């Protein structure tokens, strides 16, 4: 069903990585799932793996992470060449309740939607459609 | 400020005094004019009596001479410290106004030692001597008149000469008396003016200096308030950051838990369910640890320092036992080398510090090493107690080393919240000690806690 999609989860908490992988593989039956620990690793992944022919990238991005957080990632992402951004949709997935953070995320041109943790398969399915 | 009150009181007293002195002075000059007039009229009547022998003139002489004689009685009574009533009687005879009597007596009694007053009294006394002499001459003349109806012109002339001489002398005394008093009152006026200026200057000076010092105090308190305010703003922004991170870190394990519950719901594989439960447990442990850390942080801020002898060997054993539930701890050998076993310290705070350092040493142990160890040593150097915690864990990179004591600094969120070492540093600062770290990536890390040997 999601054979044309690649999923990249940028998340530092091991339990949340496990949950994301489980939801994507068990509920969405996605096959192409990559998981990295922070924004910096996320950039590395894009630089080496993206774009891929005929595929769309769904990026699930956490905000609070060590080394490089979600905001720093988005700033660095802005400076990437256009080809690295092709066919990419970014969802921010966070447990924050901070209004300023949420507003900042929603105002970012690359973020399609802010999602509250835990990851809800139905919401995600609807958004991808 | 007391100097202002004293000066004001003195100023009021001096002005009251000067008013009374002026008033008494005026009474004296007034009295002198009655004295002078009485004496002159007496001389006039006596001379008339000398030439016409009318008893009426002799009566008039006696009436007039009683004015200076009354003053004479008063002066003698005052000098002899006799009751005031005698002086009052004499002064009334001297035709002084009854309202002036009090002032005249008051000035005489209190200021007779003042040079100009003394001089005036002296002149008065000399005049009184002349009055007595005049009275004697008058007595002689009256006796002669009783003896013979007609005096020859030679005798008349002699009497006339004596009377006029005394009259002239009395005029001189009267002039001297008024001059001395006039000069004295001018001098007193001058002195009083200077005294007034002097005290007013003191009052103005004190009030201005008080004003200036109050202004300085206000400026100082304003500066203090401003710096306090700056401190508070800093604390406030730190608190904001703290609340921001805490709210996230407290919520994060809960959302993880909800996610796990969600996927466990749909899970039918029992082993997978058990694995999920294990992960739920981990999330809860993470949150539990975080809450303890926040409590430690707040306790450190609130609780009083309580210094007592602490057996650090026992304390370290307790701390190690506290961390035995961590899976990794079972694979690490702990060595305790404690030549110094007892130190004076705040036991609860020392436990927080050691616990955070030991917990880090366990969490960041290196699974690649076959023999993992943590060595805890105590030693004294330069009047300071030192406790070092050495491990052969994964080590800390050079870039991260200066950041390890920062609030919420983490390299891996799964191992901790980033509060532990921050709290250790905060707590040791409260104890006037310090904490230092040395590390090499891949080799290991040593934390050294230093505490003062004595607390004053």
Coordinates of C-alpha atoms in Angstrom, one line a residue:
Chain A
X1 CA 0.0 0.0 0.0
X2 CA 2.8 2.4 0.9
X3 CA 5.4 0.9 -1.4
X4 CA 6.1 4.3 -3.0
X5 CA 6.9 5.8 0.3
X6 CA 10.1 6.0 2.3
X7 CA 9.8 6.8 6.0
X8 CA 12.5 8.6 8.1
X9 CA 12.0 8.9 11.9
X10 CA 14.2 11.5 13.6
X11 CA 13.8 10.7 17.2
X12 CA 16.1 10.4 20.3
X13 CA 14.0 8.3 22.7
X14 CA 14.4 4.6 22.1
X15 CA 10.9 3.7 23.2
X16 CA 9.4 6.3 20.8
X17 CA 11.6 5.0 18.0
X18 CA 10.2 1.5 18.7
X19 CA 6.6 2.8 18.8
X20 CA 7.1 4.7 15.5
X21 CA 8.6 1.7 13.8
X22 CA 5.8 -0.6 15.1
X23 CA 3.0 1.8 13.9
X24 CA 4.6 2.2 10.5
X25 CA 5.4 -1.4 9.9
X26 CA 2.4 -3.1 11.6
X27 CA -0.4 -0.7 10.9
X28 CA 0.7 1.0 7.7
X29 CA 2.6 -2.0 6.4
X30 CA 5.4 0.3 5.3
X31 CA 8.5 -1.4 4.2
X32 CA 11.0 1.4 3.9
X33 CA 11.6 2.7 7.4
X34 CA 14.8 4.4 8.6
X35 CA 15.4 5.7 12.1
X36 CA 18.0 8.2 13.2
X37 CA 18.8 9.6 16.7
X38 CA 18.9 13.4 16.1
X39 CA 18.7 16.2 13.6
X40 CA 22.4 15.9 12.6
X41 CA 22.0 12.2 11.7
X42 CA 18.8 13.1 9.9
X43 CA 20.7 15.5 7.6
X44 CA 23.4 12.9 7.0
X45 CA 20.7 10.4 6.0
X46 CA 19.1 12.9 3.5
X47 CA 22.5 13.7 2.0
X48 CA 23.3 10.1 1.4
X49 CA 19.8 8.6 0.7
X50 CA 17.7 11.3 -1.0
X51 CA 16.2 11.8 -3.6
X52 CA 15.3 8.2 -4.6
X53 CA 13.7 7.6 -8.0
X54 CA 9.9 7.3 -7.9
X55 CA 9.7 7.5 -4.1
X56 CA 8.1 10.0 -1.7
X57 CA 9.7 10.7 1.7
X58 CA 7.6 11.1 4.8
X59 CA 9.8 12.6 7.6
X60 CA 8.6 12.4 11.2
X61 CA 10.6 14.9 13.2
X62 CA 10.9 15.3 17.0
X63 CA 11.7 18.7 18.5
X64 CA 13.7 18.1 21.7
X65 CA 16.8 16.1 20.9
X66 CA 20.4 16.2 22.0
X67 CA 23.2 17.2 19.5
X68 CA 20.8 18.9 17.0
X69 CA 17.1 19.5 17.9
X70 CA 14.2 19.8 15.5
X71 CA 14.4 23.6 15.0
X72 CA 18.1 23.4 14.3
X73 CA 17.4 20.6 11.8
X74 CA 14.8 22.7 10.0
X75 CA 17.2 25.7 9.7
X76 CA 19.9 23.4 8.3
X77 CA 17.3 21.7 6.0
X78 CA 16.5 25.2 4.5
X79 CA 20.0 25.4 3.3
X80 CA 20.0 22.0 1.5
X81 CA 19.9 22.0 -2.3
X82 CA 16.4 21.8 -3.8
X83 CA 17.0 18.3 -5.1
X84 CA 17.4 17.0 -1.5
X85 CA 14.0 18.4 -0.7
X86 CA 12.1 16.8 -3.7
X87 CA 8.9 14.8 -2.9
X88 CA 9.3 15.3 0.8
X89 CA 6.6 15.8 3.5
X90 CA 7.7 16.7 7.0
X91 CA 5.5 16.1 10.0
X92 CA 6.7 17.3 13.4
X93 CA 5.9 14.7 16.1
X94 CA 6.4 15.9 19.6
X95 CA 5.1 15.7 23.2
X96 CA 5.4 19.4 23.8
X97 CA 2.5 21.5 24.9
X98 CA 4.4 24.8 24.6
X99 CA 2.3 27.1 22.4
X100 CA 5.3 29.1 21.2
X101 CA 7.0 25.9 20.0
X102 CA 3.9 24.7 18.3
X103 CA 3.3 28.1 16.6
X104 CA 7.0 28.1 15.4
X105 CA 6.6 24.7 13.9
X106 CA 3.3 25.5 12.2
X107 CA 4.8 28.7 10.7
X108 CA 7.7 26.7 9.2
X109 CA 7.3 26.4 5.4
X110 CA 8.6 22.8 5.3
X111 CA 6.4 21.4 8.0
X112 CA 3.0 20.1 6.7
X113 CA 1.5 19.5 10.2
X114 CA 2.3 19.4 13.9
X115 CA 1.4 16.1 15.4
X116 CA 1.1 15.3 19.1
X117 CA 2.7 12.1 20.5
X118 CA 1.9 9.3 20.6
X119 CA 1.8 8.7 16.8
X120 CA -1.7 7.9 15.7
X121 CA -1.9 5.6 12.7
X122 CA -5.3 6.8 11.5
X123 CA -4.3 10.5 11.6
X124 CA -1.1 9.7 9.7
X125 CA -3.0 7.6 7.1
X126 CA -5.4 10.4 6.5
X127 CA -2.6 13.0 6.1
X128 CA -0.7 10.9 3.6
X129 CA -3.8 10.4 1.5
Chain B
X1 CA 19.0 65.1 63.5
X2 CA 19.3 65.7 67.3
X3 CA 21.6 68.7 66.5
X4 CA 18.7 70.3 64.7
X5 CA 16.4 69.9 67.7
X6 CA 19.0 71.2 70.1
X7 CA 19.7 74.2 67.8
X8 CA 16.0 75.0 67.4
X9 CA 15.5 74.8 71.2
X10 CA 18.5 77.0 71.8
X11 CA 17.3 79.5 69.2
X12 CA 13.9 79.7 70.8
X13 CA 15.4 80.1 74.3
X14 CA 17.9 82.8 73.1
X15 CA 15.2 84.7 71.4
X16 CA 12.9 84.5 74.5
X17 CA 15.9 85.6 76.6
X18 CA 16.7 88.5 74.3
X19 CA 13.1 89.7 74.3
X20 CA 13.0 89.7 78.1
X21 CA 16.4 91.4 78.4
X22 CA 15.3 94.1 75.9
X23 CA 12.0 94.6 77.9
X24 CA 13.9 94.8 81.2
X25 CA 16.4 97.2 79.6
X26 CA 13.5 99.4 78.6
X27 CA 12.1 99.3 82.1
X28 CA 15.5 100.3 83.6
X29 CA 15.8 103.3 81.2
X30 CA 12.2 104.2 82.1
X31 CA 13.0 103.9 85.8
X32 CA 16.1 106.0 85.3
X33 CA 14.0 108.8 83.8
X34 CA 11.7 108.8 86.8
X35 CA 14.7 108.7 89.0
X36 CA 16.3 111.6 87.1
X37 CA 13.1 113.7 87.1
X38 CA 12.5 113.0 90.8
X39 CA 16.0 114.1 91.6
X40 CA 15.8 117.3 89.4
X41 CA 12.5 118.3 90.8
X42 CA 13.7 117.6 94.3
X43 CA 16.8 119.9 93.7
X44 CA 14.4 122.6 92.2
X45 CA 12.1 122.5 95.2
X46 CA 15.0 122.5 97.6
X47 CA 16.6 125.6 95.9
X48 CA 13.2 127.3 96.1
X49 CA 12.9 126.4 99.8
X50 CA 16.4 127.8 100.3
X51 CA 15.4 131.2 99.1
X52 CA 11.7 131.5 100.1
X53 CA 11.6 129.1 103.1
X54 CA 8.0 128.0 102.2
X55 CA 7.1 124.8 104.0
X56 CA 5.2 123.7 100.8
X57 CA 8.5 123.6 98.9
X58 CA 10.0 121.5 101.6
X59 CA 7.1 119.1 101.4
X60 CA 7.5 118.9 97.6
X61 CA 11.2 118.3 98.0
X62 CA 10.5 115.4 100.3
X63 CA 7.9 113.9 97.9
X64 CA 10.3 114.1 94.9
X65 CA 13.4 112.8 96.7
X66 CA 11.4 109.8 97.8
X67 CA 11.6 108.6 94.1
X68 CA 15.4 108.0 94.0
X69 CA 15.3 107.0 97.6
X70 CA 12.8 104.2 96.7
X71 CA 15.1 103.0 94.0
X72 CA 17.9 103.1 96.6
X73 CA 16.0 100.9 98.9
X74 CA 15.3 98.4 96.1
X75 CA 18.9 98.3 95.0
X76 CA 20.2 97.6 98.6
X77 CA 17.5 95.0 99.1
X78 CA 18.5 93.2 95.9
X79 CA 22.2 93.3 96.8
X80 CA 21.5 92.0 100.3
X81 CA 19.3 89.2 98.9
X82 CA 16.3 90.4 100.9
X83 CA 12.8 89.3 99.9
X84 CA 11.5 90.6 96.6
X85 CA 8.7 92.4 98.4
X86 CA 11.0 95.0 99.7
X87 CA 12.6 95.6 96.3
X88 CA 9.0 95.8 94.8
X89 CA 8.0 98.4 97.5
X90 CA 11.1 100.5 96.8
X91 CA 10.6 100.3 93.0
X92 CA 7.0 101.3 93.4
X93 CA 8.2 104.4 95.3
X94 CA 10.5 105.0 92.4
X95 CA 7.3 105.4 90.2
X96 CA 8.2 102.3 88.1
X97 CA 5.2 100.7 86.3
X98 CA 4.0 97.7 88.3
X99 CA 4.2 95.4 85.2
X100 CA 7.9 96.3 84.8
X101 CA 8.9 95.3 88.4
X102 CA 9.3 91.6 87.6
X103 CA 11.6 92.3 84.7
X104 CA 13.7 94.8 86.6
X105 CA 14.2 92.4 89.5
X106 CA 14.8 89.4 87.2
X107 CA 17.6 91.2 85.2
X108 CA 19.2 92.5 88.4
X109 CA 19.3 89.1 90.0
X110 CA 20.4 87.1 87.0
X111 CA 22.7 89.5 85.1
X112 CA 24.3 91.7 87.8
X113 CA 27.6 89.9 87.0
X114 CA 27.4 91.0 83.3
X115 CA 30.0 93.9 82.8
X116 CA 27.6 96.5 81.5
X117 CA 24.9 95.7 84.1
X118 CA 27.5 95.8 86.8
X119 CA 28.7 99.1 85.6
X120 CA 25.2 100.5 85.5
X121 CA 24.6 99.3 89.0
X122 CA 27.8 100.9 90.1
X123 CA 26.7 104.3 88.6
X124 CA 23.3 103.8 90.3
X125 CA 25.1 103.3 93.6
X126 CA 27.2 106.5 93.1
X127 CA 24.0 108.4 92.3
X128 CA 22.4 107.0 95.5
X129 CA 25.5 108.3 97.5
X130 CA 24.9 111.7 96.1
X131 CA 21.2 111.5 96.9
X132 CA 22.0 110.6 100.5
X133 CA 24.3 113.6 100.6
X134 CA 21.6 115.8 99.1
X135 CA 19.2 114.6 101.8
X136 CA 21.8 115.5 104.4
X137 CA 22.3 119.0 103.0
X138 CA 18.5 119.3 102.9
X139 CA 18.3 118.2 106.5
X140 CA 20.9 120.9 107.5
X141 CA 19.0 123.5 105.5
X142 CA 15.7 122.6 107.1
X143 CA 17.3 122.7 110.6
X144 CA 18.8 126.2 109.8
X145 CA 15.4 127.3 108.6
X146 CA 13.8 126.2 111.9
X147 CA 16.4 128.2 113.8
X148 CA 16.4 131.4 111.9
X149 CA 13.7 132.7 109.7
X150 CA 16.1 134.6 107.4
X151 CA 19.4 133.2 106.1
X152 CA 22.1 135.7 105.1
X153 CA 23.1 135.7 101.5
X154 CA 26.6 134.1 102.2
X155 CA 25.1 131.1 103.9
X156 CA 22.4 130.9 101.2
X157 CA 25.1 130.9 98.6
X158 CA 27.1 128.2 100.3
X159 CA 24.0 126.0 100.4
X160 CA 23.2 126.8 96.8
X161 CA 26.7 125.8 95.7
X162 CA 26.5 122.5 97.6
X163 CA 23.0 121.7 96.2
X164 CA 23.9 122.6 92.6
X165 CA 27.1 120.6 92.8
X166 CA 25.2 117.5 93.9
X167 CA 22.6 118.2 91.3
X168 CA 25.2 118.3 88.6
X169 CA 26.9 115.2 89.8
X170 CA 23.6 113.4 89.8
X171 CA 23.0 114.6 86.2
X172 CA 26.4 113.1 85.2
X173 CA 25.5 109.8 87.0
X174 CA 22.1 109.7 85.3
X175 CA 23.7 110.2 81.9
X176 CA 26.4 107.5 82.5
X177 CA 23.7 105.1 83.7
X178 CA 21.6 105.6 80.5
X179 CA 24.7 105.5 78.3
X180 CA 26.0 102.3 79.8
X181 CA 22.6 100.6 79.5
X182 CA 22.2 101.9 75.9
X183 CA 25.6 100.6 75.0
X184 CA 24.9 97.3 76.7
X185 CA 21.7 96.8 74.9
X186 CA 23.3 97.6 71.6
X187 CA 26.0 95.1 72.3
X188 CA 23.5 92.5 73.4
X189 CA 21.5 93.1 70.3
X190 CA 24.6 92.5 68.2
X191 CA 25.5 89.3 70.1
X192 CA 21.9 88.1 69.8
X193 CA 22.0 88.7 66.1
X194 CA 25.2 86.7 65.7
X195 CA 23.8 83.9 67.8
X196 CA 20.6 83.8 65.7
X197 CA 22.7 83.7 62.5
X198 CA 24.9 81.0 64.0
X199 CA 22.1 78.7 65.1
X200 CA 20.1 79.2 61.9
X201 CA 23.3 78.3 59.9
X202 CA 23.7 75.2 62.1
X203 CA 20.0 74.2 61.5
X204 CA 20.3 74.8 57.7
X205 CA 23.6 72.9 57.6
X206 CA 22.2 69.9 59.5
X207 CA 19.0 69.8 57.5
X208 CA 20.9 70.0 54.2
X209 CA 23.4 67.3 55.3
X210 CA 20.6 65.2 56.4
X211 CA 18.9 65.8 53.1
X212 CA 22.1 64.9 51.2
X213 CA 22.6 61.7 53.2
X214 CA 19.0 60.7 52.7
X215 CA 19.4 61.3 49.0
X216 CA 22.6 59.1 49.0
X217 CA 20.8 56.4 50.9
X218 CA 18.0 56.5 48.4
X219 CA 20.4 56.3 45.5
X220 CA 22.2 53.4 47.2
X221 CA 18.9 51.5 47.8
X222 CA 17.9 52.2 44.3
X223 CA 21.1 50.7 43.0
X224 CA 20.7 47.7 45.3
X225 CA 17.1 47.2 44.1
X226 CA 18.3 47.4 40.5
X227 CA 21.0 44.8 40.9
X228 CA 18.5 42.6 42.9
X229 CA 16.1 43.0 40.1
X230 CA 18.7 42.0 37.6
X231 CA 19.4 38.9 39.7
X232 CA 15.8 38.1 39.9
X233 CA 15.3 38.5 36.1
X234 CA 18.2 36.1 35.6
X235 CA 16.7 33.6 38.1
X236 CA 13.3 34.0 36.5
X237 CA 14.6 33.3 33.0
X238 CA 16.5 30.3 34.4
X239 CA 13.2 29.2 36.0
X240 CA 11.4 29.6 32.8
X241 CA 13.9 27.4 31.0
X242 CA 13.6 24.9 33.8
X243 CA 9.8 24.8 33.7
X244 CA 9.9 24.6 29.9
X245 CA 12.2 21.6 30.0
X246 CA 10.6 20.0 33.0
X247 CA 7.2 20.1 31.5
X248 CA 8.5 18.4 28.3
X249 CA 10.5 15.8 30.2
X250 CA 7.7 15.0 32.5
X251 CA 5.2 14.6 29.6
X252 CA 7.5 12.7 27.3
X253 CA 7.4 9.3 29.2
X254 CA 3.6 9.6 29.5
X255 CA 3.2 9.9 25.7
X256 CA 5.6 7.0 25.2
X257 CA 3.5 5.0 27.6
X258 CA 0.3 5.9 25.7
X259 CA 2.0 4.9 22.5
X260 CA 3.0 1.5 23.9
X261 CA -0.5 0.9 25.3
X262 CA -1.9 1.7 21.8
X263 CA 0.3 -0.9 20.1
X264 CA -0.1 -3.4 22.8
X265 CA -3.9 -3.3 22.4
X266 CA -3.6 -4.7 18.9
X267 CA -0.9 -7.2 19.9
X268 CA -1.8 -10.8 20.1
X269 CA 1.7 -12.3 20.6
X270 CA 2.2 -12.8 24.3
X271 CA 6.0 -12.5 24.1
X272 CA 5.6 -9.2 22.3
X273 CA 3.1 -8.0 24.9
X274 CA 5.6 -8.9 27.6
X275 CA 8.3 -7.0 25.8
X276 CA 6.0 -4.0 25.5
X277 CA 5.3 -4.2 29.3
X278 CA 9.1 -4.1 29.8
X279 CA 9.4 -1.0 27.8
X280 CA 6.5 0.6 29.7
X281 CA 8.4 -0.2 32.9
X282 CA 11.5 1.6 31.5
X283 CA 9.5 4.7 30.7
X284 CA 8.1 4.8 34.2
X285 CA 11.6 4.3 35.7
X286 CA 12.8 7.2 33.6
X287 CA 10.0 9.4 34.8
X288 CA 10.5 8.3 38.4
X289 CA 14.2 9.2 38.3
X290 CA 13.4 12.5 36.8
X291 CA 10.9 13.3 39.6
X292 CA 13.5 12.4 42.2
X293 CA 16.0 14.7 40.5
X294 CA 13.6 17.6 40.6
X295 CA 12.9 16.9 44.3
X296 CA 16.7 16.8 45.0
X297 CA 17.1 20.1 43.2
X298 CA 14.3 21.8 45.2
X299 CA 15.5 20.2 48.5
X300 CA 19.0 21.6 47.9
X301 CA 17.4 25.1 47.4
X302 CA 15.2 24.9 50.5
X303 CA 16.8 22.8 53.1
X304 CA 19.2 24.2 55.7
X305 CA 22.8 22.9 55.7
X306 CA 23.3 20.3 58.4
X307 CA 26.9 19.5 59.0
X308 CA 27.6 16.3 61.0
X309 CA 30.3 13.5 61.0
X310 CA 29.7 11.3 58.0
X311 CA 31.1 7.8 57.5
X312 CA 31.8 8.1 53.8
X313 CA 32.7 4.5 53.4
X314 CA 29.2 3.5 54.5
X315 CA 27.6 6.2 52.5
X316 CA 29.4 5.1 49.3
X317 CA 28.2 1.5 49.9
X318 CA 24.6 2.7 50.3
X319 CA 24.9 4.7 47.0
X320 CA 26.2 1.6 45.1
X321 CA 23.4 -0.6 46.6
X322 CA 20.9 2.1 45.4
X323 CA 22.0 1.5 41.8
X324 CA 22.1 -2.3 41.8
X325 CA 18.7 -2.5 40.0
X326 CA 20.3 -1.2 36.8
X327 CA 21.2 -4.1 34.5
X328 CA 24.6 -2.7 33.7
X329 CA 25.6 -2.4 37.4
X330 CA 25.8 -6.2 37.8
X331 CA 28.5 -6.3 35.1
X332 CA 30.8 -3.7 36.9
X333 CA 33.2 -4.4 39.7
X334 CA 33.2 -1.7 42.4
X335 CA 36.4 -0.9 44.3
X336 CA 36.4 1.3 47.4
X337 CA 39.7 2.7 48.6
X338 CA 39.0 4.9 51.7
X339 CA 41.9 5.8 54.0
X340 CA 39.7 8.7 55.1
X341 CA 36.5 7.2 56.3
X342 CA 34.9 10.0 58.3
X343 CA 34.5 13.6 57.4
X344 CA 32.3 16.5 58.5
X345 CA 29.7 17.1 55.9
X346 CA 26.0 17.5 55.1
X347 CA 25.1 13.8 54.7
X348 CA 21.9 14.2 52.6
X349 CA 23.6 16.6 50.1
X350 CA 26.8 14.5 49.9
X351 CA 24.6 11.5 49.0
X352 CA 22.9 13.4 46.2
X353 CA 26.3 14.3 44.7
X354 CA 27.7 10.8 45.0
X355 CA 24.6 9.2 43.7
X356 CA 24.5 11.3 40.6
X357 CA 28.2 10.7 39.8
X358 CA 28.0 7.0 40.5
X359 CA 24.8 6.6 38.5
X360 CA 26.6 8.3 35.5
X361 CA 29.6 6.0 35.8
X362 CA 27.2 3.0 35.6
X363 CA 25.1 4.3 32.8
X364 CA 28.0 5.3 30.6
X365 CA 30.1 2.1 31.2
X366 CA 31.7 0.7 28.1
X367 CA 30.1 -2.7 27.0
X368 CA 33.1 -3.3 24.8
X369 CA 35.4 -3.7 27.7
X370 CA 35.7 -7.1 29.3
X371 CA 36.7 -5.9 32.7
X372 CA 34.5 -2.9 33.7
X373 CA 35.3 -1.1 36.9
X374 CA 34.4 1.9 39.1
X375 CA 36.9 3.0 41.7
X376 CA 35.9 5.3 44.5
X377 CA 38.7 6.8 46.6
X378 CA 39.0 9.4 49.4
X379 CA 42.0 11.4 50.2
X380 CA 43.0 14.7 52.0
X381 CA 45.1 17.4 50.4
X382 CA 45.6 21.1 51.2
X383 CA 43.0 21.2 54.0
X384 CA 40.4 19.8 51.6
X385 CA 38.6 16.4 51.5
X386 CA 38.6 14.8 48.1
X387 CA 36.4 11.9 46.8
X388 CA 37.1 10.7 43.3
X389 CA 35.0 8.4 41.2
X390 CA 36.9 6.8 38.4
X391 CA 35.6 4.5 35.7
X392 CA 36.8 2.9 32.4
X393 CA 33.5 3.8 30.6
X394 CA 33.0 5.3 27.2
X395 CA 34.4 8.7 28.2
X396 CA 33.3 12.2 27.2
X397 CA 34.4 14.0 24.0
X398 CA 36.5 17.2 24.3
X399 CA 33.7 19.3 22.9
X400 CA 31.1 17.9 25.4
X401 CA 33.4 18.0 28.5
X402 CA 32.8 21.7 29.3
X403 CA 29.0 21.2 29.0
X404 CA 28.4 18.2 31.3
X405 CA 27.4 20.4 34.3
X406 CA 25.0 22.5 32.3
X407 CA 21.3 22.2 33.0
X408 CA 19.6 19.6 30.7
X409 CA 22.7 18.8 28.8
X410 CA 22.5 15.3 27.4
X411 CA 24.3 13.3 24.8
X412 CA 21.7 10.6 24.9
X413 CA 18.2 11.3 26.2
X414 CA 17.6 7.6 26.9
X415 CA 20.2 7.6 29.7
X416 CA 19.1 10.6 31.6
X417 CA 17.4 14.0 31.8
X418 CA 20.5 16.1 31.9
X419 CA 19.7 17.3 35.4
X420 CA 22.0 14.9 37.4
X421 CA 25.4 16.6 37.1
X422 CA 23.8 20.1 37.1
X423 CA 22.2 19.2 40.5
X424 CA 25.6 17.7 41.7
X425 CA 27.3 21.0 40.9
X426 CA 24.5 23.2 42.5
X427 CA 24.6 21.1 45.7
X428 CA 28.4 21.2 46.0
X429 CA 28.4 24.9 45.6
X430 CA 26.0 25.2 48.5
X431 CA 28.6 23.2 50.5
X432 CA 31.4 25.6 49.5
X433 CA 33.1 22.7 47.6
X434 CA 33.8 22.0 43.9
X435 CA 33.5 19.2 41.4
X436 CA 35.9 18.6 38.5
X437 CA 35.9 16.1 35.7
X438 CA 38.7 14.6 33.6
X439 CA 37.9 12.3 30.7
X440 CA 39.3 10.6 27.6
X441 CA 37.0 9.2 25.0
X442 CA 37.1 5.4 24.9
X443 CA 39.3 5.3 28.1
X444 CA 37.2 6.5 31.0
X445 CA 36.2 9.4 33.2
X446 CA 37.1 10.6 36.7
X447 CA 35.0 13.0 38.7
X448 CA 36.6 14.5 41.8
X449 CA 34.5 16.0 44.5
X450 CA 36.3 18.5 46.9
X451 CA 34.9 19.6 50.2
X452 CA 36.2 21.9 52.9
X453 CA 37.5 20.2 56.0
X454 CA 36.0 22.8 58.3
X455 CA 32.8 24.7 58.2
X456 CA 32.7 28.0 60.1

